[in-house]
PDB file of C-alpha atoms in Angstrom:
ATOM      1  CA  UNK E 685      87.246 116.423 109.231  1.00  0.00           C
ATOM      2  CA  UNK E 686      86.261 114.602 105.831  1.00  0.00           C
ATOM      3  CA  UNK E 687      88.422 112.471 104.446  1.00  0.00           C
ATOM      4  CA  UNK E 688      89.810 111.755 107.383  1.00  0.00           C
ATOM      5  CA  UNK E 689      90.297 108.703 109.323  1.00  0.00           C
ATOM      6  CA  UNK E 690      90.446 107.739 113.280  1.00  0.00           C
ATOM      7  CA  UNK E 691      93.220 104.998 114.067  1.00  0.00           C
ATOM      8  CA  UNK E 692      93.505 103.889 117.528  1.00  0.00           C
ATOM      9  CA  UNK E 693      95.880 101.777 120.124  1.00  0.00           C
ATOM     10  CA  UNK E 694      94.967 101.107 123.558  1.00  0.00           C
ATOM     11  CA  UNK E 695      98.385 100.210 125.632  1.00  0.00           C
ATOM     12  CA  UNK E 696      99.579  99.842 129.223  1.00  0.00           C
ATOM     13  CA  UNK E 697     101.576 102.321 130.374  1.00  0.00           C
ATOM     14  CA  UNK E 698     102.912 105.856 129.522  1.00  0.00           C
ATOM     15  CA  UNK E 699     106.304 104.547 128.039  1.00  0.00           C
ATOM     16  CA  UNK E 700     104.720 102.202 126.162  1.00  0.00           C
ATOM     17  CA  UNK E 701     101.840 104.358 124.819  1.00  0.00           C
ATOM     18  CA  UNK E 702     104.575 107.123 123.872  1.00  0.00           C
ATOM     19  CA  UNK E 703     106.485 104.526 122.061  1.00  0.00           C
ATOM     20  CA  UNK E 704     104.438 103.647 120.525  1.00  0.00           C
ATOM     21  CA  UNK E 705     103.002 107.517 119.607  1.00  0.00           C
ATOM     22  CA  UNK E 706     106.573 107.486 117.999  1.00  0.00           C
ATOM     23  CA  UNK E 707     106.389 105.071 115.777  1.00  0.00           C
ATOM     24  CA  UNK E 708     102.937 106.183 114.437  1.00  0.00           C
ATOM     25  CA  UNK E 709     104.097 109.350 113.611  1.00  0.00           C
ATOM     26  CA  UNK E 710     107.026 108.583 111.808  1.00  0.00           C
ATOM     27  CA  UNK E 711     105.778 105.434 110.302  1.00  0.00           C
ATOM     28  CA  UNK E 712     103.457 107.512 108.463  1.00  0.00           C
ATOM     29  CA  UNK E 713     101.768 111.014 107.971  1.00  0.00           C
ATOM     30  CA  UNK E 714      99.272 111.319 111.262  1.00  0.00           C
ATOM     31  CA  UNK E 715      99.139 113.287 114.092  1.00  0.00           C
ATOM     32  CA  UNK E 716      98.096 113.190 117.441  1.00  0.00           C
ATOM     33  CA  UNK E 717      94.483 114.089 117.964  1.00  0.00           C
ATOM     34  CA  UNK E 718      94.044 112.848 121.615  1.00  0.00           C
ATOM     35  CA  UNK E 719      95.362 111.015 124.303  1.00  0.00           C
ATOM     36  CA  UNK E 720      93.360 109.192 127.390  1.00  0.00           C
ATOM     37  CA  UNK E 721      94.487 108.293 130.768  1.00  0.00           C
ATOM     38  CA  UNK E 722      92.393 105.548 132.589  1.00  0.00           C
ATOM     39  CA  UNK E 723      93.334 103.380 135.916  1.00  0.00           C
ATOM     40  CA  UNK E 724      95.731 106.131 136.516  1.00  0.00           C
ATOM     41  CA  UNK E 725      97.691 105.771 133.527  1.00  0.00           C
ATOM     42  CA  UNK E 726      98.060 101.238 133.484  1.00  0.00           C
ATOM     43  CA  UNK E 727      95.823 101.528 130.068  1.00  0.00           C
ATOM     44  CA  UNK E 728      96.642 104.220 127.729  1.00  0.00           C
ATOM     45  CA  UNK E 729      94.541 105.156 124.465  1.00  0.00           C
ATOM     46  CA  UNK E 730      96.406 107.052 121.228  1.00  0.00           C
ATOM     47  CA  UNK E 731      94.196 108.087 119.042  1.00  0.00           C
ATOM     48  CA  UNK E 732      95.966 109.244 115.544  1.00  0.00           C
ATOM     49  CA  UNK E 733      94.014 110.908 112.465  1.00  0.00           C
ATOM     50  CA  UNK E 734      95.085 110.874 108.861  1.00  0.00           C
ATOM     51  CA  UNK E 735      94.191 109.761 105.701  1.00  0.00           C
ATOM     52  CA  UNK E 736      93.215 105.772 105.677  1.00  0.00           C
ATOM     53  CA  UNK E 737      96.021 104.163 104.494  1.00  0.00           C
ATOM     54  CA  UNK E 738      98.098 106.503 106.584  1.00  0.00           C
ATOM     55  CA  UNK E 739      96.163 105.937 110.152  1.00  0.00           C
ATOM     56  CA  UNK E 740      96.207 102.241 108.659  1.00  0.00           C
ATOM     57  CA  UNK E 741      99.783 101.594 108.045  1.00  0.00           C
ATOM     58  CA  UNK E 742     100.560 103.558 111.461  1.00  0.00           C
ATOM     59  CA  UNK E 743      98.353 101.739 113.361  1.00  0.00           C
ATOM     60  CA  UNK E 744      99.422  98.230 112.236  1.00  0.00           C
ATOM     61  CA  UNK E 745     103.180  99.310 112.499  1.00  0.00           C
ATOM     62  CA  UNK E 746     103.204 100.051 116.132  1.00  0.00           C
ATOM     63  CA  UNK E 747     101.052  97.006 116.768  1.00  0.00           C
ATOM     64  CA  UNK E 748     103.662  94.978 115.533  1.00  0.00           C
ATOM     65  CA  UNK E 749     106.949  96.712 116.460  1.00  0.00           C
ATOM     66  CA  UNK E 750     106.071  98.463 120.169  1.00  0.00           C
ATOM     67  CA  UNK E 751     107.185  97.998 123.363  1.00  0.00           C
ATOM     68  CA  UNK E 752     104.363  95.868 124.849  1.00  0.00           C
ATOM     69  CA  UNK E 753     101.430  94.558 122.841  1.00  0.00           C
ATOM     70  CA  UNK E 754      98.997  96.610 122.485  1.00  0.00           C
ATOM     71  CA  UNK E 755      95.827  95.751 124.556  1.00  0.00           C
ATOM     72  CA  UNK E 756      93.157  96.585 121.861  1.00  0.00           C
ATOM     73  CA  UNK E 757      93.542  98.737 118.455  1.00  0.00           C
ATOM     74  CA  UNK E 758      91.465  99.833 115.482  1.00  0.00           C
ATOM     75  CA  UNK E 759      90.999 102.229 112.884  1.00  0.00           C
ATOM     76  CA  UNK E 760      87.283 104.256 111.724  1.00  0.00           C
ATOM     77  CA  UNK E 761      88.402 105.048 108.098  1.00  0.00           C
ATOM     78  CA  UNK E 762      85.088 107.532 107.836  1.00  0.00           C
ATOM     79  CA  UNK E 763      83.902 108.367 111.420  1.00  0.00           C
ATOM     80  CA  UNK E 764      80.800 109.549 112.158  1.00  0.00           C
ATOM     81  CA  UNK E 765      80.292 112.835 113.116  1.00  0.00           C
ATOM     82  CA  UNK E 766      79.715 111.572 116.751  1.00  0.00           C
ATOM     83  CA  UNK E 767      82.498 110.030 116.820  1.00  0.00           C
ATOM     84  CA  UNK E 768      84.844 113.456 116.069  1.00  0.00           C
ATOM     85  CA  UNK E 769      82.435 115.052 118.276  1.00  0.00           C
ATOM     86  CA  UNK E 770      84.022 113.219 121.126  1.00  0.00           C
ATOM     87  CA  UNK E 771      87.207 112.827 119.997  1.00  0.00           C
ATOM     88  CA  UNK E 772      87.143 116.444 119.734  1.00  0.00           C
ATOM     89  CA  UNK E 773      85.811 116.728 123.251  1.00  0.00           C
ATOM     90  CA  UNK E 774      88.803 114.400 124.213  1.00  0.00           C
ATOM     91  CA  UNK E 775      91.051 116.708 122.679  1.00  0.00           C
ATOM     92  CA  UNK E 776      89.643 119.485 123.965  1.00  0.00           C
ATOM     93  CA  UNK E 777      89.889 118.165 128.128  1.00  0.00           C
ATOM     94  CA  UNK E 778      93.446 117.569 127.279  1.00  0.00           C
ATOM     95  CA  UNK E 779      94.466 121.145 126.064  1.00  0.00           C
ATOM     96  CA  UNK E 780      92.878 122.514 128.905  1.00  0.00           C
ATOM     97  CA  UNK E 781      95.077 120.206 131.261  1.00  0.00           C
ATOM     98  CA  UNK E 782      97.719 121.671 129.724  1.00  0.00           C
ATOM     99  CA  UNK E 783      97.030 125.253 129.350  1.00  0.00           C
ATOM    100  CA  UNK E 784      96.562 124.781 133.012  1.00  0.00           C
ATOM    101  CA  UNK E 785      99.539 123.319 133.983  1.00  0.00           C
ATOM    102  CA  UNK E 786     101.704 125.736 132.019  1.00  0.00           C
ATOM    103  CA  UNK E 787      99.763 128.993 132.682  1.00  0.00           C
ATOM    104  CA  UNK E 788      98.441 129.550 129.263  1.00  0.00           C
ATOM    105  CA  UNK E 789      95.011 130.420 128.325  1.00  0.00           C
ATOM    106  CA  UNK E 790      92.896 128.996 125.638  1.00  0.00           C
ATOM    107  CA  UNK E 791      93.754 131.924 122.867  1.00  0.00           C
ATOM    108  CA  UNK E 792      97.118 131.432 123.588  1.00  0.00           C
ATOM    109  CA  UNK E 793      97.583 127.693 123.040  1.00  0.00           C
ATOM    110  CA  UNK E 794      95.417 128.396 119.649  1.00  0.00           C
ATOM    111  CA  UNK E 795      97.644 130.948 118.247  1.00  0.00           C
ATOM    112  CA  UNK E 796     100.718 128.929 119.281  1.00  0.00           C
TER     113      UNK E 796
END
C-alpha cells in the first residue's frame, strides 16, 4: 500500500454516507477501503484509498457537496503501517459480515 493515501469522512446517517461515498468515487479515482457504523448507524465513517491528489479532491468535494455536513474529515497522505493494519482489520470484518449475510465463504469473495 506504499504511495497510497487514506481519506476519511464521518457523517450522520447511512443515506448521507452513501451520498458522500458516491460523490467521492465519481469525483476522482478513489475506492472504498471500508466503512464503520457507530451508534446504530447514526454516525458512519467512510474510508477511501487512492493517490494523494485523488483522495484530497474526493474528501474536499464530498465535504462541500454531501447532503449533510460531515462531522469530521481527514486525509492521511502516507499512513503508518499500524493505520493500514487497522483499516485492513475493519475491511476484513466488513467482508466477513457480507459473506455471512450472503452465504459465501471468504475464498469465494476473494475470487470475485
